[in-house]
Amino acid sequence: MKLEAITRNIAHAIKDRSTNAPYVLAVEFTDKASKGKSATGCVIVRMPDQRHYTITSHDFRYMDAGKDTLAEELGAFFECDDDLDQRQTLIDQVNELVAQDKDNEAQLIADA
């Protein structure tokens, strides 16, 4: 899936979250050197409730995130066709889309 489509889907999911149950969205990237296998890195979006979210970059695959993360409800898992070096671009674009949406009430938790 292309980066732009993923950022739109994540921003939409953040806006439309209607329950306070914890929720996770995960994005893995393609490793071009290995011809399409998952790269060792991911972006994880956490929504502890419907009004707040965190978005973080990691140097491991989502499936290696640990028991606590994997036990959380997974709302969506995206496979991004772009290289791993696009993690910060994805984060920046999601934050921008969320901030620009006047109907969105969710807020980024910056120090999580």
PDB file of N, CA and C in Angstrom:
ATOM      1  N   MET A   1       0.852  -1.169   0.000  1.00  0.00           N
ATOM      2  CA  MET A   1       0.000   0.000   0.000  1.00  0.00           C
ATOM      3  C   MET A   1       0.903   1.239   0.000  1.00  0.00           C
ATOM      4  N   LYS A   2       0.478   2.241  -0.664  1.00  0.00           N
ATOM      5  CA  LYS A   2       1.267   3.466  -0.771  1.00  0.00           C
ATOM      6  C   LYS A   2       1.186   4.298   0.510  1.00  0.00           C
ATOM      7  N   LEU A   3       2.255   5.034   0.778  1.00  0.00           N
ATOM      8  CA  LEU A   3       2.382   5.852   1.980  1.00  0.00           C
ATOM      9  C   LEU A   3       1.212   6.816   2.146  1.00  0.00           C
ATOM     10  N   GLU A   4       0.835   7.509   1.094  1.00  0.00           N
ATOM     11  CA  GLU A   4      -0.231   8.505   1.178  1.00  0.00           C
ATOM     12  C   GLU A   4      -1.557   7.870   1.576  1.00  0.00           C
ATOM     13  N   ALA A   5      -1.859   6.699   1.035  1.00  0.00           N
ATOM     14  CA  ALA A   5      -3.105   6.006   1.381  1.00  0.00           C
ATOM     15  C   ALA A   5      -3.088   5.572   2.844  1.00  0.00           C
ATOM     16  N   ILE A   6      -1.944   5.098   3.312  1.00  0.00           N
ATOM     17  CA  ILE A   6      -1.834   4.681   4.710  1.00  0.00           C
ATOM     18  C   ILE A   6      -2.021   5.870   5.641  1.00  0.00           C
ATOM     19  N   THR A   7      -1.385   6.998   5.334  1.00  0.00           N
ATOM     20  CA  THR A   7      -1.520   8.172   6.209  1.00  0.00           C
ATOM     21  C   THR A   7      -2.975   8.632   6.278  1.00  0.00           C
ATOM     22  N   ARG A   8      -3.671   8.614   5.165  1.00  0.00           N
ATOM     23  CA  ARG A   8      -5.093   9.001   5.170  1.00  0.00           C
ATOM     24  C   ARG A   8      -5.921   8.025   6.008  1.00  0.00           C
ATOM     25  N   ASN A   9      -5.650   6.734   5.845  1.00  0.00           N
ATOM     26  CA  ASN A   9      -6.399   5.723   6.604  1.00  0.00           C
ATOM     27  C   ASN A   9      -6.154   5.851   8.109  1.00  0.00           C
ATOM     28  N   ILE A  10      -4.911   6.097   8.497  1.00  0.00           N
ATOM     29  CA  ILE A  10      -4.602   6.244   9.921  1.00  0.00           C
ATOM     30  C   ILE A  10      -5.267   7.496  10.482  1.00  0.00           C
ATOM     31  N   ALA A  11      -5.146   8.621   9.787  1.00  0.00           N
ATOM     32  CA  ALA A  11      -5.779   9.862  10.248  1.00  0.00           C
ATOM     33  C   ALA A  11      -7.291   9.685  10.381  1.00  0.00           C
ATOM     34  N   HIS A  12      -7.893   8.991   9.438  1.00  0.00           N
ATOM     35  CA  HIS A  12      -9.333   8.729   9.487  1.00  0.00           C
ATOM     36  C   HIS A  12      -9.679   7.835  10.681  1.00  0.00           C
ATOM     37  N   ALA A  13      -8.882   6.808  10.934  1.00  0.00           N
ATOM     38  CA  ALA A  13      -9.121   5.915  12.074  1.00  0.00           C
ATOM     39  C   ALA A  13      -8.995   6.663  13.397  1.00  0.00           C
ATOM     40  N   ILE A  14      -8.030   7.573  13.482  1.00  0.00           N
ATOM     41  CA  ILE A  14      -7.859   8.379  14.698  1.00  0.00           C
ATOM     42  C   ILE A  14      -9.103   9.247  14.917  1.00  0.00           C
ATOM     43  N   LYS A  15      -9.580   9.861  13.875  1.00  0.00           N
ATOM     44  CA  LYS A  15     -10.748  10.742  13.969  1.00  0.00           C
ATOM     45  C   LYS A  15     -12.012   9.964  14.338  1.00  0.00           C
ATOM     46  N   ASP A  16     -12.211   8.803  13.745  1.00  0.00           N
ATOM     47  CA  ASP A  16     -13.469   8.077  13.886  1.00  0.00           C
ATOM     48  C   ASP A  16     -13.506   7.057  15.019  1.00  0.00           C
ATOM     49  N   ARG A  17     -12.474   6.991  15.822  1.00  0.00           N
ATOM     50  CA  ARG A  17     -12.469   6.053  16.953  1.00  0.00           C
ATOM     51  C   ARG A  17     -13.609   6.411  17.889  1.00  0.00           C
ATOM     52  N   SER A  18     -14.496   5.438  18.176  1.00  0.00           N
ATOM     53  CA  SER A  18     -15.693   5.757  18.947  1.00  0.00           C
ATOM     54  C   SER A  18     -15.755   5.068  20.312  1.00  0.00           C
ATOM     55  N   THR A  19     -14.741   4.310  20.681  1.00  0.00           N
ATOM     56  CA  THR A  19     -14.754   3.686  21.994  1.00  0.00           C
ATOM     57  C   THR A  19     -13.495   4.058  22.752  1.00  0.00           C
ATOM     58  N   ASN A  20     -13.534   3.908  24.037  1.00  0.00           N
ATOM     59  CA  ASN A  20     -12.388   4.249  24.873  1.00  0.00           C
ATOM     60  C   ASN A  20     -11.461   3.069  25.117  1.00  0.00           C
ATOM     61  N   ALA A  21     -11.713   1.928  24.505  1.00  0.00           N
ATOM     62  CA  ALA A  21     -10.834   0.777  24.662  1.00  0.00           C
ATOM     63  C   ALA A  21      -9.505   1.050  23.963  1.00  0.00           C
ATOM     64  N   PRO A  22      -8.387   0.644  24.558  1.00  0.00           N
ATOM     65  CA  PRO A  22      -7.082   0.836  23.897  1.00  0.00           C
ATOM     66  C   PRO A  22      -7.065   0.160  22.525  1.00  0.00           C
ATOM     67  N   TYR A  23      -6.280   0.744  21.631  1.00  0.00           N
ATOM     68  CA  TYR A  23      -6.348   0.378  20.213  1.00  0.00           C
ATOM     69  C   TYR A  23      -4.997   0.661  19.581  1.00  0.00           C
ATOM     70  N   VAL A  24      -4.541  -0.205  18.685  1.00  0.00           N
ATOM     71  CA  VAL A  24      -3.239  -0.060  18.038  1.00  0.00           C
ATOM     72  C   VAL A  24      -3.403  -0.153  16.523  1.00  0.00           C
ATOM     73  N   LEU A  25      -2.645   0.682  15.811  1.00  0.00           N
ATOM     74  CA  LEU A  25      -2.492   0.579  14.357  1.00  0.00           C
ATOM     75  C   LEU A  25      -1.004   0.378  14.107  1.00  0.00           C
ATOM     76  N   ALA A  26      -0.649  -0.539  13.232  1.00  0.00           N
ATOM     77  CA  ALA A  26       0.758  -0.824  12.982  1.00  0.00           C
ATOM     78  C   ALA A  26       1.071  -0.718  11.492  1.00  0.00           C
ATOM     79  N   VAL A  27       2.277  -0.226  11.203  1.00  0.00           N
ATOM     80  CA  VAL A  27       2.740  -0.106   9.823  1.00  0.00           C
ATOM     81  C   VAL A  27       4.126  -0.728   9.724  1.00  0.00           C
ATOM     82  N   GLU A  28       4.280  -1.681   8.817  1.00  0.00           N
ATOM     83  CA  GLU A  28       5.602  -2.211   8.491  1.00  0.00           C
ATOM     84  C   GLU A  28       5.961  -1.752   7.086  1.00  0.00           C
ATOM     85  N   PHE A  29       7.243  -1.711   6.809  1.00  0.00           N
ATOM     86  CA  PHE A  29       7.753  -1.195   5.545  1.00  0.00           C
ATOM     87  C   PHE A  29       8.465  -2.287   4.761  1.00  0.00           C
ATOM     88  N   THR A  30       8.633  -2.052   3.475  1.00  0.00           N
ATOM     89  CA  THR A  30       9.286  -3.000   2.589  1.00  0.00           C
ATOM     90  C   THR A  30      10.793  -2.794   2.617  1.00  0.00           C
ATOM     91  N   ASP A  31      11.509  -3.888   2.639  1.00  0.00           N
ATOM     92  CA  ASP A  31      12.963  -3.855   2.535  1.00  0.00           C
ATOM     93  C   ASP A  31      13.310  -4.104   1.069  1.00  0.00           C
ATOM     94  N   LYS A  32      13.622  -3.044   0.355  1.00  0.00           N
ATOM     95  CA  LYS A  32      13.895  -3.159  -1.083  1.00  0.00           C
ATOM     96  C   LYS A  32      15.076  -4.090  -1.369  1.00  0.00           C
ATOM     97  N   ALA A  33      16.056  -4.124  -0.465  1.00  0.00           N
ATOM     98  CA  ALA A  33      17.234  -4.968  -0.668  1.00  0.00           C
ATOM     99  C   ALA A  33      16.873  -6.456  -0.678  1.00  0.00           C
ATOM    100  N   SER A  34      15.833  -6.826   0.069  1.00  0.00           N
ATOM    101  CA  SER A  34      15.430  -8.234   0.125  1.00  0.00           C
ATOM    102  C   SER A  34      14.264  -8.532  -0.807  1.00  0.00           C
ATOM    103  N   LYS A  35      13.982  -7.608  -1.687  1.00  0.00           N
ATOM    104  CA  LYS A  35      12.943  -7.763  -2.712  1.00  0.00           C
ATOM    105  C   LYS A  35      11.553  -7.989  -2.135  1.00  0.00           C
ATOM    106  N   GLY A  36      11.160  -7.124  -1.222  1.00  0.00           N
ATOM    107  CA  GLY A  36       9.789  -7.128  -0.764  1.00  0.00           C
ATOM    108  C   GLY A  36       9.502  -7.689   0.609  1.00  0.00           C
ATOM    109  N   LYS A  37      10.487  -8.231   1.286  1.00  0.00           N
ATOM    110  CA  LYS A  37      10.248  -8.722   2.636  1.00  0.00           C
ATOM    111  C   LYS A  37      10.126  -7.537   3.590  1.00  0.00           C
ATOM    112  N   SER A  38       9.565  -7.794   4.766  1.00  0.00           N
ATOM    113  CA  SER A  38       9.413  -6.731   5.753  1.00  0.00           C
ATOM    114  C   SER A  38      10.762  -6.250   6.250  1.00  0.00           C
ATOM    115  N   ALA A  39      10.892  -4.942   6.340  1.00  0.00           N
ATOM    116  CA  ALA A  39      12.107  -4.333   6.879  1.00  0.00           C
ATOM    117  C   ALA A  39      12.074  -4.431   8.403  1.00  0.00           C
ATOM    118  N   THR A  40      13.228  -4.277   9.016  1.00  0.00           N
ATOM    119  CA  THR A  40      13.316  -4.314  10.476  1.00  0.00           C
ATOM    120  C   THR A  40      13.047  -2.917  11.017  1.00  0.00           C
ATOM    121  N   GLY A  41      11.782  -2.599  11.132  1.00  0.00           N
ATOM    122  CA  GLY A  41      11.338  -1.308  11.625  1.00  0.00           C
ATOM    123  C   GLY A  41       9.852  -1.161  11.396  1.00  0.00           C
ATOM    124  N   CYS A  42       9.206  -0.346  12.223  1.00  0.00           N
ATOM    125  CA  CYS A  42       7.769  -0.146  12.076  1.00  0.00           C
ATOM    126  C   CYS A  42       7.359   1.174  12.714  1.00  0.00           C
ATOM    127  N   VAL A  43       6.126   1.554  12.464  1.00  0.00           N
ATOM    128  CA  VAL A  43       5.494   2.681  13.136  1.00  0.00           C
ATOM    129  C   VAL A  43       4.270   2.116  13.853  1.00  0.00           C
ATOM    130  N   ILE A  44       4.119   2.500  15.115  1.00  0.00           N
ATOM    131  CA  ILE A  44       2.974   2.040  15.906  1.00  0.00           C
ATOM    132  C   ILE A  44       2.194   3.261  16.391  1.00  0.00           C
ATOM    133  N   VAL A  45       0.898   3.246  16.108  1.00  0.00           N
ATOM    134  CA  VAL A  45      -0.021   4.270  16.585  1.00  0.00           C
ATOM    135  C   VAL A  45      -0.830   3.643  17.712  1.00  0.00           C
ATOM    136  N   ARG A  46      -0.834   4.283  18.861  1.00  0.00           N
ATOM    137  CA  ARG A  46      -1.621   3.810  19.992  1.00  0.00           C
ATOM    138  C   ARG A  46      -2.686   4.848  20.335  1.00  0.00           C
ATOM    139  N   MET A  47      -3.883   4.363  20.573  1.00  0.00           N
ATOM    140  CA  MET A  47      -4.959   5.213  21.069  1.00  0.00           C
ATOM    141  C   MET A  47      -5.407   4.638  22.414  1.00  0.00           C
ATOM    142  N   PRO A  48      -4.950   5.242  23.513  1.00  0.00           N
ATOM    143  CA  PRO A  48      -5.361   4.738  24.825  1.00  0.00           C
ATOM    144  C   PRO A  48      -6.844   4.992  25.095  1.00  0.00           C
ATOM    145  N   ASP A  49      -7.407   5.970  24.403  1.00  0.00           N
ATOM    146  CA  ASP A  49      -8.830   6.286  24.461  1.00  0.00           C
ATOM    147  C   ASP A  49      -9.181   6.996  23.154  1.00  0.00           C
ATOM    148  N   GLN A  50     -10.426   7.384  23.000  1.00  0.00           N
ATOM    149  CA  GLN A  50     -10.856   7.950  21.711  1.00  0.00           C
ATOM    150  C   GLN A  50     -10.397   9.378  21.464  1.00  0.00           C
ATOM    151  N   ARG A  51      -9.801  10.025  22.425  1.00  0.00           N
ATOM    152  CA  ARG A  51      -9.414  11.429  22.262  1.00  0.00           C
ATOM    153  C   ARG A  51      -7.905  11.672  22.226  1.00  0.00           C
ATOM    154  N   HIS A  52      -7.109  10.625  22.360  1.00  0.00           N
ATOM    155  CA  HIS A  52      -5.657  10.797  22.420  1.00  0.00           C
ATOM    156  C   HIS A  52      -4.956   9.706  21.612  1.00  0.00           C
ATOM    157  N   TYR A  53      -3.794  10.061  21.086  1.00  0.00           N
ATOM    158  CA  TYR A  53      -3.001   9.071  20.363  1.00  0.00           C
ATOM    159  C   TYR A  53      -1.515   9.370  20.495  1.00  0.00           C
ATOM    160  N   THR A  54      -0.734   8.323  20.309  1.00  0.00           N
ATOM    161  CA  THR A  54       0.718   8.454  20.167  1.00  0.00           C
ATOM    162  C   THR A  54       1.091   7.794  18.849  1.00  0.00           C
ATOM    163  N   ILE A  55       2.194   8.243  18.288  1.00  0.00           N
ATOM    164  CA  ILE A  55       2.687   7.640  17.055  1.00  0.00           C
ATOM    165  C   ILE A  55       4.207   7.601  17.156  1.00  0.00           C
ATOM    166  N   THR A  56       4.754   6.385  17.104  1.00  0.00           N
ATOM    167  CA  THR A  56       6.181   6.207  17.351  1.00  0.00           C
ATOM    168  C   THR A  56       6.820   5.295  16.311  1.00  0.00           C
ATOM    169  N   SER A  57       8.089   5.564  16.076  1.00  0.00           N
ATOM    170  CA  SER A  57       8.903   4.786  15.149  1.00  0.00           C
ATOM    171  C   SER A  57       9.777   3.828  15.948  1.00  0.00           C
ATOM    172  N   HIS A  58       9.934   2.603  15.438  1.00  0.00           N
ATOM    173  CA  HIS A  58      10.719   1.587  16.145  1.00  0.00           C
ATOM    174  C   HIS A  58      11.671   0.878  15.185  1.00  0.00           C
ATOM    175  N   ASP A  59      12.754   0.357  15.731  1.00  0.00           N
ATOM    176  CA  ASP A  59      13.751  -0.368  14.942  1.00  0.00           C
ATOM    177  C   ASP A  59      13.558  -1.873  15.043  1.00  0.00           C
ATOM    178  N   PHE A  60      12.312  -2.315  15.064  1.00  0.00           N
ATOM    179  CA  PHE A  60      11.968  -3.731  15.066  1.00  0.00           C
ATOM    180  C   PHE A  60      10.652  -3.895  14.314  1.00  0.00           C
ATOM    181  N   ARG A  61      10.380  -5.105  13.905  1.00  0.00           N
ATOM    182  CA  ARG A  61       9.109  -5.389  13.243  1.00  0.00           C
ATOM    183  C   ARG A  61       7.985  -5.366  14.273  1.00  0.00           C
ATOM    184  N   TYR A  62       6.767  -5.118  13.841  1.00  0.00           N
ATOM    185  CA  TYR A  62       5.637  -5.068  14.764  1.00  0.00           C
ATOM    186  C   TYR A  62       5.511  -6.370  15.558  1.00  0.00           C
ATOM    187  N   MET A  63       5.698  -7.489  14.903  1.00  0.00           N
ATOM    188  CA  MET A  63       5.548  -8.782  15.580  1.00  0.00           C
ATOM    189  C   MET A  63       6.602  -9.000  16.664  1.00  0.00           C
ATOM    190  N   ASP A  64       7.637  -8.187  16.679  1.00  0.00           N
ATOM    191  CA  ASP A  64       8.675  -8.263  17.707  1.00  0.00           C
ATOM    192  C   ASP A  64       8.517  -7.170  18.763  1.00  0.00           C
ATOM    193  N   ALA A  65       7.358  -6.542  18.811  1.00  0.00           N
ATOM    194  CA  ALA A  65       7.133  -5.397  19.695  1.00  0.00           C
ATOM    195  C   ALA A  65       6.989  -5.780  21.169  1.00  0.00           C
ATOM    196  N   GLY A  66       6.788  -7.018  21.458  1.00  0.00           N
ATOM    197  CA  GLY A  66       6.645  -7.458  22.843  1.00  0.00           C
ATOM    198  C   GLY A  66       5.217  -7.867  23.170  1.00  0.00           C
ATOM    199  N   LYS A  67       5.098  -8.656  24.224  1.00  0.00           N
ATOM    200  CA  LYS A  67       3.801  -9.218  24.607  1.00  0.00           C
ATOM    201  C   LYS A  67       2.752  -8.157  24.912  1.00  0.00           C
ATOM    202  N   ASP A  68       3.142  -7.104  25.614  1.00  0.00           N
ATOM    203  CA  ASP A  68       2.169  -6.078  25.991  1.00  0.00           C
ATOM    204  C   ASP A  68       1.562  -5.396  24.767  1.00  0.00           C
ATOM    205  N   THR A  69       2.409  -5.035  23.824  1.00  0.00           N
ATOM    206  CA  THR A  69       1.923  -4.379  22.601  1.00  0.00           C
ATOM    207  C   THR A  69       1.073  -5.339  21.782  1.00  0.00           C
ATOM    208  N   LEU A  70       1.530  -6.562  21.636  1.00  0.00           N
ATOM    209  CA  LEU A  70       0.789  -7.535  20.828  1.00  0.00           C
ATOM    210  C   LEU A  70      -0.538  -7.941  21.470  1.00  0.00           C
ATOM    211  N   ALA A  71      -0.665  -7.762  22.786  1.00  0.00           N
ATOM    212  CA  ALA A  71      -1.909  -8.096  23.480  1.00  0.00           C
ATOM    213  C   ALA A  71      -2.984  -7.020  23.290  1.00  0.00           C
ATOM    214  N   GLU A  72      -2.572  -5.820  22.890  1.00  0.00           N
ATOM    215  CA  GLU A  72      -3.531  -4.742  22.663  1.00  0.00           C
ATOM    216  C   GLU A  72      -4.340  -5.017  21.399  1.00  0.00           C
ATOM    217  N   GLU A  73      -5.564  -4.494  21.358  1.00  0.00           N
ATOM    218  CA  GLU A  73      -6.406  -4.675  20.183  1.00  0.00           C
ATOM    219  C   GLU A  73      -5.734  -4.053  18.965  1.00  0.00           C
ATOM    220  N   LEU A  74      -5.586  -4.838  17.909  1.00  0.00           N
ATOM    221  CA  LEU A  74      -4.993  -4.357  16.665  1.00  0.00           C
ATOM    222  C   LEU A  74      -6.118  -3.927  15.737  1.00  0.00           C
ATOM    223  N   GLY A  75      -6.217  -2.615  15.530  1.00  0.00           N
ATOM    224  CA  GLY A  75      -7.264  -2.083  14.669  1.00  0.00           C
ATOM    225  C   GLY A  75      -6.963  -2.277  13.194  1.00  0.00           C
ATOM    226  N   ALA A  76      -5.684  -2.160  12.837  1.00  0.00           N
ATOM    227  CA  ALA A  76      -5.279  -2.344  11.444  1.00  0.00           C
ATOM    228  C   ALA A  76      -3.779  -2.565  11.377  1.00  0.00           C
ATOM    229  N   PHE A  77      -3.384  -3.354  10.394  1.00  0.00           N
ATOM    230  CA  PHE A  77      -1.976  -3.611  10.119  1.00  0.00           C
ATOM    231  C   PHE A  77      -1.743  -3.248   8.663  1.00  0.00           C
ATOM    232  N   PHE A  78      -0.840  -2.313   8.427  1.00  0.00           N
ATOM    233  CA  PHE A  78      -0.564  -1.850   7.072  1.00  0.00           C
ATOM    234  C   PHE A  78       0.827  -2.298   6.640  1.00  0.00           C
ATOM    235  N   GLU A  79       0.950  -2.692   5.399  1.00  0.00           N
ATOM    236  CA  GLU A  79       2.245  -2.987   4.796  1.00  0.00           C
ATOM    237  C   GLU A  79       2.526  -1.897   3.774  1.00  0.00           C
ATOM    238  N   CYS A  80       3.505  -1.061   4.079  1.00  0.00           N
ATOM    239  CA  CYS A  80       3.829   0.080   3.229  1.00  0.00           C
ATOM    240  C   CYS A  80       4.837  -0.327   2.156  1.00  0.00           C
ATOM    241  N   ASP A  81       4.552   0.040   0.910  1.00  0.00           N
ATOM    242  CA  ASP A  81       5.435  -0.287  -0.211  1.00  0.00           C
ATOM    243  C   ASP A  81       6.717   0.539  -0.209  1.00  0.00           C
ATOM    244  N   ASP A  82       6.762   1.573   0.609  1.00  0.00           N
ATOM    245  CA  ASP A  82       7.929   2.445   0.634  1.00  0.00           C
ATOM    246  C   ASP A  82       9.018   1.891   1.549  1.00  0.00           C
ATOM    247  N   ASP A  83      10.233   2.421   1.376  1.00  0.00           N
ATOM    248  CA  ASP A  83      11.369   2.009   2.192  1.00  0.00           C
ATOM    249  C   ASP A  83      11.213   2.478   3.632  1.00  0.00           C
ATOM    250  N   LEU A  84      11.955   1.838   4.503  1.00  0.00           N
ATOM    251  CA  LEU A  84      11.956   2.123   5.934  1.00  0.00           C
ATOM    252  C   LEU A  84      12.307   3.571   6.253  1.00  0.00           C
ATOM    253  N   ASP A  85      13.070   4.220   5.387  1.00  0.00           N
ATOM    254  CA  ASP A  85      13.460   5.608   5.642  1.00  0.00           C
ATOM    255  C   ASP A  85      12.280   6.578   5.548  1.00  0.00           C
ATOM    256  N   GLN A  86      11.093   6.080   5.246  1.00  0.00           N
ATOM    257  CA  GLN A  86       9.891   6.910   5.161  1.00  0.00           C
ATOM    258  C   GLN A  86       9.077   6.918   6.453  1.00  0.00           C
ATOM    259  N   ARG A  87       9.603   6.312   7.525  1.00  0.00           N
ATOM    260  CA  ARG A  87       8.859   6.278   8.791  1.00  0.00           C
ATOM    261  C   ARG A  87       8.536   7.682   9.305  1.00  0.00           C
ATOM    262  N   GLN A  88       9.522   8.573   9.340  1.00  0.00           N
ATOM    263  CA  GLN A  88       9.275   9.921   9.859  1.00  0.00           C
ATOM    264  C   GLN A  88       8.326  10.693   8.958  1.00  0.00           C
ATOM    265  N   THR A  89       8.417  10.472   7.662  1.00  0.00           N
ATOM    266  CA  THR A  89       7.493  11.111   6.724  1.00  0.00           C
ATOM    267  C   THR A  89       6.067  10.682   7.028  1.00  0.00           C
ATOM    268  N   LEU A  90       5.863   9.401   7.267  1.00  0.00           N
ATOM    269  CA  LEU A  90       4.538   8.898   7.605  1.00  0.00           C
ATOM    270  C   LEU A  90       4.033   9.550   8.890  1.00  0.00           C
ATOM    271  N   ILE A  91       4.867   9.594   9.915  1.00  0.00           N
ATOM    272  CA  ILE A  91       4.489  10.202  11.193  1.00  0.00           C
ATOM    273  C   ILE A  91       4.103  11.667  10.997  1.00  0.00           C
ATOM    274  N   ASP A  92       4.937  12.407  10.283  1.00  0.00           N
ATOM    275  CA  ASP A  92       4.676  13.830  10.049  1.00  0.00           C
ATOM    276  C   ASP A  92       3.372  14.042   9.288  1.00  0.00           C
ATOM    277  N   GLN A  93       3.132  13.217   8.269  1.00  0.00           N
ATOM    278  CA  GLN A  93       1.917  13.369   7.469  1.00  0.00           C
ATOM    279  C   GLN A  93       0.668  13.039   8.270  1.00  0.00           C
ATOM    280  N   VAL A  94       0.719  11.996   9.092  1.00  0.00           N
ATOM    281  CA  VAL A  94      -0.435  11.658   9.929  1.00  0.00           C
ATOM    282  C   VAL A  94      -0.729  12.805  10.887  1.00  0.00           C
ATOM    283  N   ASN A  95       0.296  13.289  11.577  1.00  0.00           N
ATOM    284  CA  ASN A  95       0.092  14.387  12.526  1.00  0.00           C
ATOM    285  C   ASN A  95      -0.476  15.631  11.839  1.00  0.00           C
ATOM    286  N   GLU A  96      -0.005  15.913  10.635  1.00  0.00           N
ATOM    287  CA  GLU A  96      -0.497  17.068   9.886  1.00  0.00           C
ATOM    288  C   GLU A  96      -1.956  16.895   9.496  1.00  0.00           C
ATOM    289  N   LEU A  97      -2.320  15.713   8.994  1.00  0.00           N
ATOM    290  CA  LEU A  97      -3.712  15.457   8.608  1.00  0.00           C
ATOM    291  C   LEU A  97      -4.655  15.548   9.809  1.00  0.00           C
ATOM    292  N   VAL A  98      -4.232  15.001  10.938  1.00  0.00           N
ATOM    293  CA  VAL A  98      -5.056  15.059  12.145  1.00  0.00           C
ATOM    294  C   VAL A  98      -5.221  16.513  12.595  1.00  0.00           C
ATOM    295  N   ALA A  99      -4.140  17.266  12.599  1.00  0.00           N
ATOM    296  CA  ALA A  99      -4.190  18.667  13.039  1.00  0.00           C
ATOM    297  C   ALA A  99      -5.037  19.537  12.114  1.00  0.00           C
ATOM    298  N   GLN A 100      -5.016  19.254  10.830  1.00  0.00           N
ATOM    299  CA  GLN A 100      -5.749  20.070   9.858  1.00  0.00           C
ATOM    300  C   GLN A 100      -7.249  19.781   9.827  1.00  0.00           C
ATOM    301  N   ASP A 101      -7.664  18.640  10.345  1.00  0.00           N
ATOM    302  CA  ASP A 101      -9.067  18.241  10.291  1.00  0.00           C
ATOM    303  C   ASP A 101      -9.839  18.938  11.411  1.00  0.00           C
ATOM    304  N   LYS A 102     -10.655  19.886  11.060  1.00  0.00           N
ATOM    305  CA  LYS A 102     -11.403  20.673  12.048  1.00  0.00           C
ATOM    306  C   LYS A 102     -12.412  19.836  12.833  1.00  0.00           C
ATOM    307  N   ASP A 103     -12.834  18.707  12.265  1.00  0.00           N
ATOM    308  CA  ASP A 103     -13.802  17.846  12.944  1.00  0.00           C
ATOM    309  C   ASP A 103     -13.143  16.808  13.852  1.00  0.00           C
ATOM    310  N   ASN A 104     -11.832  16.766  13.857  1.00  0.00           N
ATOM    311  CA  ASN A 104     -11.115  15.791  14.661  1.00  0.00           C
ATOM    312  C   ASN A 104     -10.910  16.326  16.067  1.00  0.00           C
ATOM    313  N   GLU A 105     -11.224  15.521  17.062  1.00  0.00           N
ATOM    314  CA  GLU A 105     -11.043  15.940  18.450  1.00  0.00           C
ATOM    315  C   GLU A 105      -9.881  15.223  19.131  1.00  0.00           C
ATOM    316  N   ALA A 106      -9.250  14.274  18.467  1.00  0.00           N
ATOM    317  CA  ALA A 106      -8.139  13.538  19.062  1.00  0.00           C
ATOM    318  C   ALA A 106      -6.893  14.420  19.114  1.00  0.00           C
ATOM    319  N   GLN A 107      -6.117  14.247  20.176  1.00  0.00           N
ATOM    320  CA  GLN A 107      -4.904  15.023  20.362  1.00  0.00           C
ATOM    321  C   GLN A 107      -3.699  14.100  20.470  1.00  0.00           C
ATOM    322  N   LEU A 108      -2.590  14.552  19.907  1.00  0.00           N
ATOM    323  CA  LEU A 108      -1.336  13.838  20.005  1.00  0.00           C
ATOM    324  C   LEU A 108      -0.797  13.957  21.422  1.00  0.00           C
ATOM    325  N   ILE A 109      -0.395  12.828  21.999  1.00  0.00           N
ATOM    326  CA  ILE A 109       0.301  12.824  23.290  1.00  0.00           C
ATOM    327  C   ILE A 109       1.780  12.809  22.928  1.00  0.00           C
ATOM    328  N   ALA A 110       2.440  13.932  23.085  1.00  0.00           N
ATOM    329  CA  ALA A 110       3.806  14.100  22.583  1.00  0.00           C
ATOM    330  C   ALA A 110       4.858  13.364  23.403  1.00  0.00           C
ATOM    331  N   ASP A 111       4.703  13.259  24.698  1.00  0.00           N
ATOM    332  CA  ASP A 111       5.744  12.684  25.544  1.00  0.00           C
ATOM    333  C   ASP A 111       5.375  11.293  26.056  1.00  0.00           C
ATOM    334  N   ALA A 112       4.898  10.459  25.177  1.00  0.00           N
ATOM    335  CA  ALA A 112       4.488   9.121  25.612  1.00  0.00           C
ATOM    336  C   ALA A 112       5.575   8.094  25.373  1.00  0.00           C
TER     337      ALA A 112
END
